[in-house]
PDB file of C-alpha atoms in Angstrom:
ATOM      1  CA  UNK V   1     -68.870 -79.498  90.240  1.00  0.00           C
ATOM      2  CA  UNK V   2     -66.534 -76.852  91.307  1.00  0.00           C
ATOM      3  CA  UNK V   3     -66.902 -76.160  94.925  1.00  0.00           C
ATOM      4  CA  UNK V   4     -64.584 -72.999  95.715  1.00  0.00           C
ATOM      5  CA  UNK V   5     -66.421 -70.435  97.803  1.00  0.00           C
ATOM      6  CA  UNK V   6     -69.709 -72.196  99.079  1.00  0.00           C
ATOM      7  CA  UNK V   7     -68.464 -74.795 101.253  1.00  0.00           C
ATOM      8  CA  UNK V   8     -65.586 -72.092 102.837  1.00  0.00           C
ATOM      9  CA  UNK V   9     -68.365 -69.723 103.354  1.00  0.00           C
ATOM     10  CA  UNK V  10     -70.836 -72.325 104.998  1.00  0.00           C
ATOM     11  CA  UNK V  11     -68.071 -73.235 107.293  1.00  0.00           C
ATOM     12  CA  UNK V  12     -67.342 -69.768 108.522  1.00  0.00           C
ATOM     13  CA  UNK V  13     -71.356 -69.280 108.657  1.00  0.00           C
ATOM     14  CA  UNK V  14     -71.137 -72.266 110.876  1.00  0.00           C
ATOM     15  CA  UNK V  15     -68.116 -70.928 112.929  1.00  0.00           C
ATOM     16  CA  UNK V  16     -70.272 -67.619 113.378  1.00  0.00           C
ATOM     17  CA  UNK V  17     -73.258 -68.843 114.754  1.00  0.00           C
ATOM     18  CA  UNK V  18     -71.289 -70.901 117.369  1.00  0.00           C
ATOM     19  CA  UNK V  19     -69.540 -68.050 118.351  1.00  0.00           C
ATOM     20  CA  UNK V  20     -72.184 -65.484 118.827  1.00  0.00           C
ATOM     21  CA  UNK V  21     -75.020 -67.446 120.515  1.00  0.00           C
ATOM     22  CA  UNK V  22     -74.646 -65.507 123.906  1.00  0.00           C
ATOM     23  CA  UNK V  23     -74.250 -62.223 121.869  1.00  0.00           C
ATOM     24  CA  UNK V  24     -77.084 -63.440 119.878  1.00  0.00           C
ATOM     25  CA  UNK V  25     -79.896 -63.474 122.755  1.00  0.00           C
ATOM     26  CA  UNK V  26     -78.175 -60.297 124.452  1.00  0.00           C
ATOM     27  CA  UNK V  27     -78.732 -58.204 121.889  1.00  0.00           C
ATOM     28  CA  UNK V  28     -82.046 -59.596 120.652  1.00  0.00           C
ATOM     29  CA  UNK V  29     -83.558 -59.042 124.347  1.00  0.00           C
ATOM     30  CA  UNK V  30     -82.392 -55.359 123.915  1.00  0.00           C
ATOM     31  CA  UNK V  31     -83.664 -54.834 120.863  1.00  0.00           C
ATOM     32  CA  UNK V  32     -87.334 -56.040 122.151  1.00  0.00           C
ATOM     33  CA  UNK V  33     -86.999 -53.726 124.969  1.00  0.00           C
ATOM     34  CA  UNK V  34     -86.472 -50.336 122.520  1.00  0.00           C
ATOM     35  CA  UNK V  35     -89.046 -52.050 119.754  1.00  0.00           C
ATOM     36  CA  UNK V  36     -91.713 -52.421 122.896  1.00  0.00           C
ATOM     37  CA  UNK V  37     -90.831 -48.943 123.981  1.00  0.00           C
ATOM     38  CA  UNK V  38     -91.821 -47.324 120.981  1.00  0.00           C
ATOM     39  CA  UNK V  39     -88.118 -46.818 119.868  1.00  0.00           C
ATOM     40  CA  UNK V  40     -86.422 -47.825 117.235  1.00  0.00           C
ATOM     41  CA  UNK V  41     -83.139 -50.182 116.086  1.00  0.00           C
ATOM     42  CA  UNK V  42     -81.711 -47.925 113.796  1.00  0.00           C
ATOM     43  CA  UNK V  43     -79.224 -49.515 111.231  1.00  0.00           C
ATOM     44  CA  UNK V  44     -75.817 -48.033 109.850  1.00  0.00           C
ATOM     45  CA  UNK V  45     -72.796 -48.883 107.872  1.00  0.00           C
ATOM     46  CA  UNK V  46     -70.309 -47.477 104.864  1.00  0.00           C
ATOM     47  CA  UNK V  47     -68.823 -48.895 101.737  1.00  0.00           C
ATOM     48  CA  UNK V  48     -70.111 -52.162 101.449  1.00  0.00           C
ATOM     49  CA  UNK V  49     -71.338 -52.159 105.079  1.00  0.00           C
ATOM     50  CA  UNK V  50     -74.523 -49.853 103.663  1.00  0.00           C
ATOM     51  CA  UNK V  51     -75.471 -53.311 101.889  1.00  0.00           C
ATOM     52  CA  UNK V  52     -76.600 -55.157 105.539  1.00  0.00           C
ATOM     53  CA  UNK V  53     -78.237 -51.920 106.284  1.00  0.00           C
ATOM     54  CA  UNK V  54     -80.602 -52.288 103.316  1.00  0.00           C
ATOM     55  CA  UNK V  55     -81.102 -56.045 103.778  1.00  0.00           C
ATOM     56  CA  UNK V  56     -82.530 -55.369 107.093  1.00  0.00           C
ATOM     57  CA  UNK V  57     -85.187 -53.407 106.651  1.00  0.00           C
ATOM     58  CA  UNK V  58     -87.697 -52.485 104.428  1.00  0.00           C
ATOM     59  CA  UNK V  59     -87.607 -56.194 102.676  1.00  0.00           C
ATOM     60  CA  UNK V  60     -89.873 -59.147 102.588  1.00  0.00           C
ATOM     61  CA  UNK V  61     -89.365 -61.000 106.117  1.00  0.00           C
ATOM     62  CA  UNK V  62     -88.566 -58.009 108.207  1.00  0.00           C
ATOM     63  CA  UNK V  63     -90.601 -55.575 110.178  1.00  0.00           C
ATOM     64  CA  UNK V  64     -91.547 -52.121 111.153  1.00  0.00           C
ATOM     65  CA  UNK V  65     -88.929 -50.592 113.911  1.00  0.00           C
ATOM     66  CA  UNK V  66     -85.910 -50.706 112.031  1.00  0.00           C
ATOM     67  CA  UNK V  67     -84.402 -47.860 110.658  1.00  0.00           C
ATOM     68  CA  UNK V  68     -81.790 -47.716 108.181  1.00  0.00           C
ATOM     69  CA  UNK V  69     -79.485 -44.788 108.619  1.00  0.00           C
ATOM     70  CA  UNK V  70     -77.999 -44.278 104.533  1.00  0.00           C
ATOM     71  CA  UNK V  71     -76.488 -41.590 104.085  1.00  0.00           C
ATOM     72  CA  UNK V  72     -75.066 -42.019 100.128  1.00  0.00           C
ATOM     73  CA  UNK V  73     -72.115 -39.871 100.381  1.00  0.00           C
ATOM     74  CA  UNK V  74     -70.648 -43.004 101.713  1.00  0.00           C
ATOM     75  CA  UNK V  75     -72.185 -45.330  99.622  1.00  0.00           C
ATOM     76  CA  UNK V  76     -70.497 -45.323  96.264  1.00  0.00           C
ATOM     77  CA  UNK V  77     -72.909 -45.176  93.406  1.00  0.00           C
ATOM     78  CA  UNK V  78     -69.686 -45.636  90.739  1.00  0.00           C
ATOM     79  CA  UNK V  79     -66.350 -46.685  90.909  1.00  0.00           C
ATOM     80  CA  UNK V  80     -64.477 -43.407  89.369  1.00  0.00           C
ATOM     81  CA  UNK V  81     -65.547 -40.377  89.597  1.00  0.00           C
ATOM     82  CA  UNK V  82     -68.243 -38.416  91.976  1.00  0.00           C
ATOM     83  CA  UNK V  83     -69.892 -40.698  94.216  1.00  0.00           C
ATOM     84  CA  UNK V  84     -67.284 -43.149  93.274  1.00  0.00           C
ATOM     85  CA  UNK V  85     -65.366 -45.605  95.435  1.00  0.00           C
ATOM     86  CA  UNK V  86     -62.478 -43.328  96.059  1.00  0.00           C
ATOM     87  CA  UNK V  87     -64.851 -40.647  97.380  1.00  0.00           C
ATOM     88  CA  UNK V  88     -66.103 -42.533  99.918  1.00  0.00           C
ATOM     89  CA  UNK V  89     -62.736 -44.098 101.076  1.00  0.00           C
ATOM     90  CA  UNK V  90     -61.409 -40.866 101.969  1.00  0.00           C
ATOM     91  CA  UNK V  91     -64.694 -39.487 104.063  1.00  0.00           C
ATOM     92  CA  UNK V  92     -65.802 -42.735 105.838  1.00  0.00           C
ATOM     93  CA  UNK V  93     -62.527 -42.065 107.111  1.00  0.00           C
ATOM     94  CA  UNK V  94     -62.799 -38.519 107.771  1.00  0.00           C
ATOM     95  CA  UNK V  95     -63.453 -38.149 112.047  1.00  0.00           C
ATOM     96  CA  UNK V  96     -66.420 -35.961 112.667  1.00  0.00           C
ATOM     97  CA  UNK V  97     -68.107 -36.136 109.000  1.00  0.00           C
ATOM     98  CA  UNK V  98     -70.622 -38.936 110.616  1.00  0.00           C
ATOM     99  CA  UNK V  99     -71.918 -36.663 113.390  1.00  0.00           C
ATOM    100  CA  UNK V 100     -73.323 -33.921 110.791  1.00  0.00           C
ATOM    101  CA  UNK V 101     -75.417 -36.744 109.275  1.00  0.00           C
ATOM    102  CA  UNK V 102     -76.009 -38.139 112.777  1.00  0.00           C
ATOM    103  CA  UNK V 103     -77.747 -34.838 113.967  1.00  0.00           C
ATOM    104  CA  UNK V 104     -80.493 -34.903 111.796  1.00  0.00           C
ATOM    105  CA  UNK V 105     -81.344 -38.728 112.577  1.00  0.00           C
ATOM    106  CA  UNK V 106     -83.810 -39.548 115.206  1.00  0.00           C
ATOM    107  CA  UNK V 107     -81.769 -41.071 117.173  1.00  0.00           C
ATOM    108  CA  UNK V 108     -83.273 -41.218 120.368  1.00  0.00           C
ATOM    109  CA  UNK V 109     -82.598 -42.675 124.258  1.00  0.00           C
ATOM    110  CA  UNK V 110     -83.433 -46.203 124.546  1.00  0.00           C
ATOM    111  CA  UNK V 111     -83.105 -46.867 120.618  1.00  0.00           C
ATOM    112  CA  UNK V 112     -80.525 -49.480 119.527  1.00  0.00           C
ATOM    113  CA  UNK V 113     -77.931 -49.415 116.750  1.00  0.00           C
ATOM    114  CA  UNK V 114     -76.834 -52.081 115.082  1.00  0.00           C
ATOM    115  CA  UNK V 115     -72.835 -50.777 113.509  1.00  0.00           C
ATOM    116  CA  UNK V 116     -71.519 -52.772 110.654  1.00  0.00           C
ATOM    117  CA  UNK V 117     -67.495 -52.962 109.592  1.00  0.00           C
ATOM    118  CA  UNK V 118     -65.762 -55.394 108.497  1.00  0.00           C
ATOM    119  CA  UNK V 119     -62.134 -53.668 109.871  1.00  0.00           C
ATOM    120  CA  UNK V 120     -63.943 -51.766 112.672  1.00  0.00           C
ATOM    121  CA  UNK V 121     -61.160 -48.904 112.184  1.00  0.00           C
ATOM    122  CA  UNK V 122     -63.306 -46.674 109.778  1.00  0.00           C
ATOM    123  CA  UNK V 123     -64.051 -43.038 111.436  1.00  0.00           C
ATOM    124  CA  UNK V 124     -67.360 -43.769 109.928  1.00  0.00           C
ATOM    125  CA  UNK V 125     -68.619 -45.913 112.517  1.00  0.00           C
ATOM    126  CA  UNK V 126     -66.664 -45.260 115.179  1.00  0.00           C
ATOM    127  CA  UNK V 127     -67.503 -42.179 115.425  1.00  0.00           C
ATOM    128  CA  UNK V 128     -71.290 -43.135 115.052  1.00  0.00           C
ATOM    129  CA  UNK V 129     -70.771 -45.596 117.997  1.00  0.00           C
ATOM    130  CA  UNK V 130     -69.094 -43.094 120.060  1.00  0.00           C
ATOM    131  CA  UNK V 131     -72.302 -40.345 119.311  1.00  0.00           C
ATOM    132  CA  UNK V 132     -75.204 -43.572 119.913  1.00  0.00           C
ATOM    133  CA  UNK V 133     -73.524 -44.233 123.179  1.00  0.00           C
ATOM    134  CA  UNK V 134     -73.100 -40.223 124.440  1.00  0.00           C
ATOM    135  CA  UNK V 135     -77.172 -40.022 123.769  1.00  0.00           C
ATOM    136  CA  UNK V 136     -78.252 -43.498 125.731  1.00  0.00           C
ATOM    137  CA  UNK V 137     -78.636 -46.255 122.532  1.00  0.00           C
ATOM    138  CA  UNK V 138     -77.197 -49.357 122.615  1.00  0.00           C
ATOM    139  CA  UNK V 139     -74.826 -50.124 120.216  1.00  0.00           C
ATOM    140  CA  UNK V 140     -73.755 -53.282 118.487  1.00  0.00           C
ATOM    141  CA  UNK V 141     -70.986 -53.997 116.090  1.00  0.00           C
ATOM    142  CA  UNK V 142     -70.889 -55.960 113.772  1.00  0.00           C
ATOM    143  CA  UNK V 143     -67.626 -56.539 112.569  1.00  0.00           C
ATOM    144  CA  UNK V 144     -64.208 -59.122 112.267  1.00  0.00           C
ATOM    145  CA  UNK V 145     -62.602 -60.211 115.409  1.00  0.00           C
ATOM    146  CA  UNK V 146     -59.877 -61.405 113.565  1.00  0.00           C
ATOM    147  CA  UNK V 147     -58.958 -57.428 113.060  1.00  0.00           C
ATOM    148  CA  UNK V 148     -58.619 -56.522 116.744  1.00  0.00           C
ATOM    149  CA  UNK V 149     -54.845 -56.990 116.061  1.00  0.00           C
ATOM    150  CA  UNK V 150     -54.202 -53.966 114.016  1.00  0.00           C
ATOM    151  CA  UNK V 151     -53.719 -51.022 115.790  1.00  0.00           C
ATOM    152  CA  UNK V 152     -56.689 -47.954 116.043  1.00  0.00           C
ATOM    153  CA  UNK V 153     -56.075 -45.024 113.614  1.00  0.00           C
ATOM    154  CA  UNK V 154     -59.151 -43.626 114.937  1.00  0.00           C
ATOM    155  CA  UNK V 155     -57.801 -39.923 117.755  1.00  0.00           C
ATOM    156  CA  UNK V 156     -60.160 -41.970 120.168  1.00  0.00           C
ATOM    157  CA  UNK V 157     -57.346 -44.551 120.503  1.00  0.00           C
ATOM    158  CA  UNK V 158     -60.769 -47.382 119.871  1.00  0.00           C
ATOM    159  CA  UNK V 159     -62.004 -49.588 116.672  1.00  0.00           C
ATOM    160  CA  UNK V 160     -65.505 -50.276 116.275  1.00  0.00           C
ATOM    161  CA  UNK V 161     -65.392 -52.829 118.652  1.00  0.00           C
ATOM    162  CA  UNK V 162     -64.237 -51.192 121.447  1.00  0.00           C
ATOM    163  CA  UNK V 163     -66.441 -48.812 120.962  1.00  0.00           C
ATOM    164  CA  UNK V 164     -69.877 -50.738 121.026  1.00  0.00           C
ATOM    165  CA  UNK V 165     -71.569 -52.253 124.086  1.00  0.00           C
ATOM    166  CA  UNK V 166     -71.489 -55.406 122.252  1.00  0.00           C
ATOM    167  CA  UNK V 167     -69.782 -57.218 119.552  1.00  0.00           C
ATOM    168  CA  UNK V 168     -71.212 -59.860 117.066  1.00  0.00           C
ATOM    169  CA  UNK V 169     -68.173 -61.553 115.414  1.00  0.00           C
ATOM    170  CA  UNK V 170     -68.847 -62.255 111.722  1.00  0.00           C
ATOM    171  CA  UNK V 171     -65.677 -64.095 112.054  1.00  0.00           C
ATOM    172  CA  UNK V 172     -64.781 -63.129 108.090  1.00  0.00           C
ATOM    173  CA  UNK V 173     -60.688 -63.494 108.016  1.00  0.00           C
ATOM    174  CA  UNK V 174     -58.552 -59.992 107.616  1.00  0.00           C
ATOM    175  CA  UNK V 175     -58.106 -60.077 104.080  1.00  0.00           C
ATOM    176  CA  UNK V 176     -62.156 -60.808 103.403  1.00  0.00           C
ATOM    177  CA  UNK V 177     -61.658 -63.314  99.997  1.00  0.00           C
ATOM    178  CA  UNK V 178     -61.756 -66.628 100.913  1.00  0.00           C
ATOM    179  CA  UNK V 179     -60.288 -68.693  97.923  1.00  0.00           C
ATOM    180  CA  UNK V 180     -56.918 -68.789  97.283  1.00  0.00           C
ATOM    181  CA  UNK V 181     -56.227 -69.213  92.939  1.00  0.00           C
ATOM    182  CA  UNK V 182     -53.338 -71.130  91.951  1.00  0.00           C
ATOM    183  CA  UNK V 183     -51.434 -68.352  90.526  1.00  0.00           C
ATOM    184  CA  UNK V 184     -52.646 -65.561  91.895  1.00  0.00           C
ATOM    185  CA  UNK V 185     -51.547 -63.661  94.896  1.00  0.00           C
ATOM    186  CA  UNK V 186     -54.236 -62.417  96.300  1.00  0.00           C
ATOM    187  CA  UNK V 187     -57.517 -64.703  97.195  1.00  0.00           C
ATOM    188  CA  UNK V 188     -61.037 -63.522  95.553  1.00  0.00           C
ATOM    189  CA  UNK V 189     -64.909 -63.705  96.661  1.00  0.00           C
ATOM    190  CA  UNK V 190     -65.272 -61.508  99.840  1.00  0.00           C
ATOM    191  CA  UNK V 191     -67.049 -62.898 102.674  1.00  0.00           C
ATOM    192  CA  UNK V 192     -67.314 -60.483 105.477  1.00  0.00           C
ATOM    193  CA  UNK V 193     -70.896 -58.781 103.991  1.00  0.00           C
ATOM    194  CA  UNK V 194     -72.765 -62.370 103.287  1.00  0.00           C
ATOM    195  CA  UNK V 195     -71.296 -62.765 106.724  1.00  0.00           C
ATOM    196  CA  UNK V 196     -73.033 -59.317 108.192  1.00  0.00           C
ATOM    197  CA  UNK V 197     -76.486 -60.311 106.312  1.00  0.00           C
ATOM    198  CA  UNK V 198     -76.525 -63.992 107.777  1.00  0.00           C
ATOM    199  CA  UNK V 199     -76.092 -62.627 111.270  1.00  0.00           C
ATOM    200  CA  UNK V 200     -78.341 -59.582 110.955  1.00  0.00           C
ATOM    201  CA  UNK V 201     -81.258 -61.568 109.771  1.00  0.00           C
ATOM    202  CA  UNK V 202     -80.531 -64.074 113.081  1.00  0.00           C
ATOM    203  CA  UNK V 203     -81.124 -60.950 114.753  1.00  0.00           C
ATOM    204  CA  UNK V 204     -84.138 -59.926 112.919  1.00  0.00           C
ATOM    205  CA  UNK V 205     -85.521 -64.100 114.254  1.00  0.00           C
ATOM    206  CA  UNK V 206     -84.670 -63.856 117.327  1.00  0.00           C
ATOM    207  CA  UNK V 207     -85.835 -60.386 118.434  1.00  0.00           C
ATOM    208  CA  UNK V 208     -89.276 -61.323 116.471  1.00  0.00           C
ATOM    209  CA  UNK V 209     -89.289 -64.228 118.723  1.00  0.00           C
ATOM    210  CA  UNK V 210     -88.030 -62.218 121.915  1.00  0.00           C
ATOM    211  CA  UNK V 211     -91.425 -59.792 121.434  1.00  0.00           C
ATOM    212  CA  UNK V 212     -93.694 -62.590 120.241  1.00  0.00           C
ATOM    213  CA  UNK V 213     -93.149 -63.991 124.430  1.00  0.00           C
ATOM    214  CA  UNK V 214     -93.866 -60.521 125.296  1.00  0.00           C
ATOM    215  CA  UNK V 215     -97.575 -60.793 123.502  1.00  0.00           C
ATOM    216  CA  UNK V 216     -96.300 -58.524 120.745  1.00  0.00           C
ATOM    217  CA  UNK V 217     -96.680 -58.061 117.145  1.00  0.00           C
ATOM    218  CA  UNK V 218     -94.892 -55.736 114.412  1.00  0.00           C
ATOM    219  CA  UNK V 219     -96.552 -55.496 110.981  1.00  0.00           C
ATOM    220  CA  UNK V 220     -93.998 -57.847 108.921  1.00  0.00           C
ATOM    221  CA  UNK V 221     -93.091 -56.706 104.915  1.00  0.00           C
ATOM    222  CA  UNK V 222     -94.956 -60.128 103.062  1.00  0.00           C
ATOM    223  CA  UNK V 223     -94.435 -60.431  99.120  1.00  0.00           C
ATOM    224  CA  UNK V 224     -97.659 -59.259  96.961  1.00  0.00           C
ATOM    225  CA  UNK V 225     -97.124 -62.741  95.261  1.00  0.00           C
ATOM    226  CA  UNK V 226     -98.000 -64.425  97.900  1.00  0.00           C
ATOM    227  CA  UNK V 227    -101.928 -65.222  97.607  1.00  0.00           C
ATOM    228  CA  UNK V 228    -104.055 -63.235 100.299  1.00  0.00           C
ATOM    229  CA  UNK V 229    -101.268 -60.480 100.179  1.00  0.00           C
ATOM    230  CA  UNK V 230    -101.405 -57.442  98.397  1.00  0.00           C
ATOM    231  CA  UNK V 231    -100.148 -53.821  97.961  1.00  0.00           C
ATOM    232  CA  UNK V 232    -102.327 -52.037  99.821  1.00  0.00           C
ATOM    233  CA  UNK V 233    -100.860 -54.306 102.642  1.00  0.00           C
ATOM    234  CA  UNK V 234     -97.699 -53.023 102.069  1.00  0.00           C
ATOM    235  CA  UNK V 235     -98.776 -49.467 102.193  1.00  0.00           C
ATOM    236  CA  UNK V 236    -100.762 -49.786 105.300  1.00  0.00           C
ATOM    237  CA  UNK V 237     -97.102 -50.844 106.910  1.00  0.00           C
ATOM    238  CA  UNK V 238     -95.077 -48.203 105.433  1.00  0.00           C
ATOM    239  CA  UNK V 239     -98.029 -46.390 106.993  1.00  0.00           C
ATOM    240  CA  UNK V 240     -97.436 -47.944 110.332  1.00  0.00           C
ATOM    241  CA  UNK V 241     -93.752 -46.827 110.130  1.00  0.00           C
ATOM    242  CA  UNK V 242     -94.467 -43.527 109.248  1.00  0.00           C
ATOM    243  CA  UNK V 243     -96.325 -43.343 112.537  1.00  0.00           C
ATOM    244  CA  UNK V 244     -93.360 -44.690 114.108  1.00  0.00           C
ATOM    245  CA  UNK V 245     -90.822 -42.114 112.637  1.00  0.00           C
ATOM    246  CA  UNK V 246     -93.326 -39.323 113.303  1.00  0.00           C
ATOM    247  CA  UNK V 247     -93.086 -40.107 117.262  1.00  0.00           C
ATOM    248  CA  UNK V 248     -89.167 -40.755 117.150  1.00  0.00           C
ATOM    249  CA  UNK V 249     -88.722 -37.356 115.476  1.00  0.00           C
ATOM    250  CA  UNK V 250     -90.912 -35.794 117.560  1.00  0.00           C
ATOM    251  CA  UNK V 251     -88.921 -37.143 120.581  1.00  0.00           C
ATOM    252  CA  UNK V 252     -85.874 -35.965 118.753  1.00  0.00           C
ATOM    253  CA  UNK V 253     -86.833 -32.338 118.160  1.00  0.00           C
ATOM    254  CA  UNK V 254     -85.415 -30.672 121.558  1.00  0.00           C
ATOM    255  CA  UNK V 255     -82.091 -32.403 120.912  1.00  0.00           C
ATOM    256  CA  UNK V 256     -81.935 -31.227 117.517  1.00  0.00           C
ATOM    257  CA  UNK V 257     -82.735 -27.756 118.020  1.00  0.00           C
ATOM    258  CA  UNK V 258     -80.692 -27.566 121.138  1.00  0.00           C
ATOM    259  CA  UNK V 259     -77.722 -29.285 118.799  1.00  0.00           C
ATOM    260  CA  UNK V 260     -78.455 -26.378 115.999  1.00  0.00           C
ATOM    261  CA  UNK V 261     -77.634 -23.547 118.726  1.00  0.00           C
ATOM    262  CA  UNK V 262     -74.480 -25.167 119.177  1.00  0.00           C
ATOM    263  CA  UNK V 263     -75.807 -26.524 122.905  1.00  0.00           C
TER     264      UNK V 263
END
């Protein structure tokens, strides 16, 4: 059986969780903190970083208090065309665009982002770290180390990276592929977004762990196949987040309308 992509992903799955295990427990502690407050852990990415975002939360396994932040104008829906893959290229790198979708989010003091990019030099989410940090969340990025040696393009002078409060290394090499063809000059099978979903459901573990020693519980998504569960459970915890939206957008409402006179 042809091994080419399994065994080089597994050992760069390994090489991640090695490298993060302090980053692991220091975001996961601050995560608890906004999730016990009442706040949120809000969830944001472009291109093929939007495909973490959706993993997290709302699927089977995960809970209420995240909050994925899509906006599809930079998620391509086809490859030519509007809403295609060119589209997106040229406003995920367009400074500024992010804040106008930013200002209508709840994002709220306290609250936690979680920043995915594989090159960390997209305006996209720099500019989204730069705007979390200005209003009090804590940001982490999730993105390639390996990338910190190419210069910003970003006016800021920072990458992703150097913009976040902390840094989870999905340690996914520059060029993303992994396996080199004989024959072919250029390698094939990305890496760096099974990366970002590995590492962002470790997150999902350990802050669910990090609140369970606090004595708390979040409603978890459960499968209607599974016996004892059914849909009306699920609707009583989209319910349950509803609540929780209500009350961050509630909070939010002064900022907004001070944002919408130009304060």
């Amino acid at each position: 059986m042809s091994d080419l992509y399994i065994h080089r992903l597994a050992a760069l799955i390994d090489k991640a969780a090695k490298t993060n295990e302090e980053a692991f427990g220091q975001a996961a502690s601050r995560f608890a903190d906004s999730l016990e407050g009442g706040g949120l852990v809000h969830l944001y990415g472009s291109g093929h970083s939007v495909l973490p975002v959706q993993e997290v939360f709302p699927r089977y396994g995960s809970y209420v208090g995240f909050n994925p932040l899509t906006d599809p104008r930079v998620m391509w829906h086809n490859v030519l065309g509007a809403g295609g893959v060119r589209e997106l290229l040229w406003l995920e790198r367009t400074e500024k665009y992010a804040e106008k979708f930013l200002d209508h989010q709840p994002l709220n003091k306290g609250d936690s982002i979680i920043i995915f990019g594989h090159s960390g030099r997209n305006s996209s989410g720099i500019d989204t770290a730069l705007y979390a940090r200005k209003r009090g969340i804590f940001v982490v990025a999730v993105t390639s180390k390996n990338n910190l040696d190419k210069p910003a393009t970003h006016s800021s002078g920072k990458r992703l990276a150097d913009a976040a409060d902390l840094v989870i290394d999905t340690c996914s090499p520059i060029e993303d592929a992994i396996v080199p063809v004989e024959g072919w000059s250029r390698p094939v099978s990305g890496s760096s977004t099974v990366l970002a979903m590995i590492l962002a459901h470790e997150l999902i573990a350990r802050t669910a762990e990090q609140l369970a020693k606090r004595g708390i519980e979040l409603p978890v998504f459960a499968s209607p196949t599974i016996a004892g569960v059914t849909l009306h459970d699920t609707d009583v915890i989209y319910g349950v987040y509803r609540e929780r939206m209500l009350e961050a957008q509630k909070k939010h409402l002064p900022t907004f309308q001070a944002t919408m006179r130009g304060e």
